[in-house]
Amino acid sequence: MRLKLTVNGEPHEIVDAWGGESLLYALRERLGLPGSKNACEQGECGSCSVYLDGTLVCSCLVLAAQAHEREVVTVEGLAPEGELHAVQQAFVEAGAVQCGFCTPGLIVASHDLLARDPRPSEADIREALAGNICRCTGYAKIVDAVQLAAERLAA
Ligand code: FES
Ligand code: FES
């Protein structure tokens, strides 16, 4: 099937998508955007988090066909080319990145949280990121990163 979608502000066309193809597969394998990670492919880990028409979704659970004529934003699209968004910069500075596999999904989910709630409490952050699994950090530095990003975005 032929699909048209906008990803990170750019129009794209996929000419031969198959019916069961996930949005995550389309982003990574067809459009060359490997930022969204494929860790579980079952909606359990959040590593594939993207925005679909402004709503946070697990792209492994969304069919590529469901993104037809819609707008997708991935971790690659949060900041202009060559720059880091405040959330990305904070993750680096706070030491919230170890193996990095969970990081893109956590950054998109944190970006979404701060858009809805610019000054979240630690409990709010942990609740908002509960769907994003990290096997490395123990989460404390991730919470630090979100708090740092919140401070900078509010300044
Ligand atoms: S890869 Fe989508 S939730 Fe884990
Ligand atoms: S940094 Fe390795 S899974 Fe989170």
Coordinates of C-alpha atoms and ligand atoms in Angstrom, one line a residue:
M1 CA 0.0 0.0 0.0
R2 CA 1.1 3.6 -0.6
L3 CA 1.3 5.8 2.4
K4 CA 2.0 9.5 2.8
L5 CA 3.0 11.0 6.1
T6 CA 4.9 13.9 7.5
V7 CA 7.8 13.1 9.7
N8 CA 9.7 15.8 11.6
G9 CA 8.2 18.4 9.2
E10 CA 9.2 16.6 6.0
P11 CA 6.7 14.9 3.7
H12 CA 7.4 11.3 3.0
E13 CA 5.9 8.6 0.8
I14 CA 6.2 4.9 1.3
V15 CA 5.1 3.0 -1.8
D16 CA 5.0 -0.6 -0.8
A17 CA 4.1 -0.8 2.9
W18 CA 2.5 -4.1 3.9
G19 CA -0.6 -4.3 6.0
G20 CA 0.9 -5.3 9.3
E21 CA 3.9 -3.0 9.1
S22 CA 4.4 -0.9 12.3
L23 CA 5.1 2.7 12.3
L24 CA 8.4 1.9 14.1
Y25 CA 9.5 -0.3 11.3
A26 CA 8.6 2.3 8.7
L27 CA 10.5 5.0 10.6
R28 CA 13.6 2.9 11.1
E29 CA 13.8 0.7 8.0
R30 CA 12.2 2.8 5.3
L31 CA 12.8 6.4 6.3
G32 CA 16.3 6.0 7.9
L33 CA 15.4 7.3 11.3
P34 CA 17.0 4.9 13.8
G35 CA 16.5 7.1 16.8
S36 CA 13.3 5.4 17.9
K37 CA 14.5 2.1 19.3
N38 CA 13.0 -1.4 19.0
A39 CA 13.5 -3.1 22.3
C40 CA 10.3 -5.1 22.9
E41 CA 8.0 -4.5 20.0
Q42 CA 5.1 -5.2 22.4
G43 CA 4.3 -1.9 23.9
E44 CA 6.0 -2.6 27.2
C45 CA 9.2 -0.6 27.2
G46 CA 8.6 2.8 25.6
S47 CA 11.9 2.9 23.7
C48 CA 9.9 3.5 20.5
S49 CA 8.0 6.6 21.8
V50 CA 7.1 9.2 19.2
Y51 CA 4.4 11.8 18.7
L52 CA 1.6 11.0 16.3
D53 CA -0.4 14.2 15.7
G54 CA 1.0 15.5 18.9
T55 CA 0.0 12.5 21.0
L56 CA 2.7 10.3 22.6
V57 CA 2.5 6.8 21.3
C58 CA 4.5 3.6 21.2
S59 CA 5.3 3.4 17.5
C60 CA 5.7 -0.4 17.7
L61 CA 1.9 -0.6 18.5
V62 CA 0.8 1.8 15.7
L63 CA 0.4 0.5 12.2
A64 CA 2.3 2.5 9.6
A65 CA -1.0 2.7 7.8
Q66 CA -2.5 4.5 10.8
A67 CA 0.0 7.3 10.2
H68 CA -1.2 7.9 6.6
E69 CA -1.8 11.7 6.1
R70 CA -0.8 12.4 9.7
E71 CA 2.2 14.0 11.4
V72 CA 4.9 12.1 13.2
V73 CA 7.7 13.7 15.3
T74 CA 10.5 11.5 16.5
V75 CA 13.5 12.1 18.8
E76 CA 15.4 13.3 15.7
G77 CA 12.8 16.1 15.2
L78 CA 12.7 17.7 18.7
A79 CA 15.4 20.2 17.8
P80 CA 16.8 21.7 14.6
E81 CA 19.5 19.7 12.8
G82 CA 22.8 19.8 14.7
E83 CA 21.3 21.1 17.9
L84 CA 20.0 19.5 21.1
H85 CA 16.7 20.2 22.7
A86 CA 17.0 21.3 26.4
V87 CA 15.7 17.8 27.4
Q88 CA 18.4 16.1 25.3
Q89 CA 21.1 18.4 26.7
A90 CA 19.9 17.8 30.3
F91 CA 20.0 14.0 29.8
V92 CA 23.7 14.3 28.7
E93 CA 24.7 16.6 31.5
A94 CA 22.9 14.8 34.3
G95 CA 24.5 11.5 33.3
A96 CA 21.1 9.9 32.5
V97 CA 22.5 8.1 29.4
Q98 CA 24.3 4.8 29.9
C99 CA 23.8 2.2 27.1
G100 CA 21.3 4.7 25.6
F101 CA 18.8 2.2 24.4
C102 CA 16.0 3.7 26.4
T103 CA 17.1 7.2 26.0
P104 CA 15.3 8.3 22.8
G105 CA 11.9 7.1 24.2
L106 CA 12.6 8.7 27.6
I107 CA 13.5 12.0 25.9
V108 CA 10.3 12.1 23.9
A109 CA 8.2 11.1 26.9
S110 CA 10.0 13.7 29.1
H111 CA 9.4 16.3 26.3
D112 CA 5.7 15.5 26.4
L113 CA 5.5 15.7 30.2
L114 CA 7.2 19.1 30.3
A115 CA 4.9 20.4 27.5
R116 CA 1.9 19.4 29.7
D117 CA 3.4 20.2 33.1
P118 CA 6.4 22.6 33.1
R119 CA 7.2 22.1 36.8
P120 CA 6.5 18.4 37.6
S121 CA 7.3 17.0 41.0
E122 CA 9.6 14.0 41.3
A123 CA 6.5 11.8 41.8
D124 CA 4.9 13.4 38.6
I125 CA 8.1 12.6 36.6
R126 CA 8.2 9.0 37.8
E127 CA 4.5 8.5 37.0
A128 CA 4.8 10.1 33.6
L129 CA 7.9 7.9 32.7
A130 CA 6.5 4.7 34.2
G131 CA 6.0 3.3 30.8
N132 CA 9.6 3.7 29.8
I133 CA 11.9 1.0 31.0
C134 CA 15.6 1.6 31.7
R135 CA 17.8 -1.3 32.7
C136 CA 20.9 0.7 33.4
T137 CA 20.5 3.9 35.3
G138 CA 18.2 3.2 38.3
Y139 CA 16.1 6.2 37.1
A140 CA 17.5 8.7 39.6
K141 CA 19.6 10.5 37.0
I142 CA 16.7 10.4 34.6
V143 CA 14.6 12.3 37.2
D144 CA 17.5 14.7 37.7
A145 CA 17.7 15.3 33.9
V146 CA 14.0 16.1 33.7
Q147 CA 14.2 18.5 36.6
L148 CA 17.2 20.2 35.1
A149 CA 15.4 20.5 31.7
A150 CA 12.3 21.9 33.5
E151 CA 14.5 24.6 35.3
R152 CA 16.1 25.6 32.0
L153 CA 12.9 25.7 30.0
A154 CA 11.3 27.8 32.7
A155 CA 14.2 30.3 32.9
Ligands
FES1 S1 9.6 -1.3 21.3 FE1 7.7 -0.3 21.5 S2 7.2 -0.3 23.6 FE2 9.0 -1.5 23.4
FES2 S1 20.5 3.6 29.7 FE1 20.6 1.5 29.2 S2 18.5 0.9 29.3 FE2 18.5 3.0 29.9

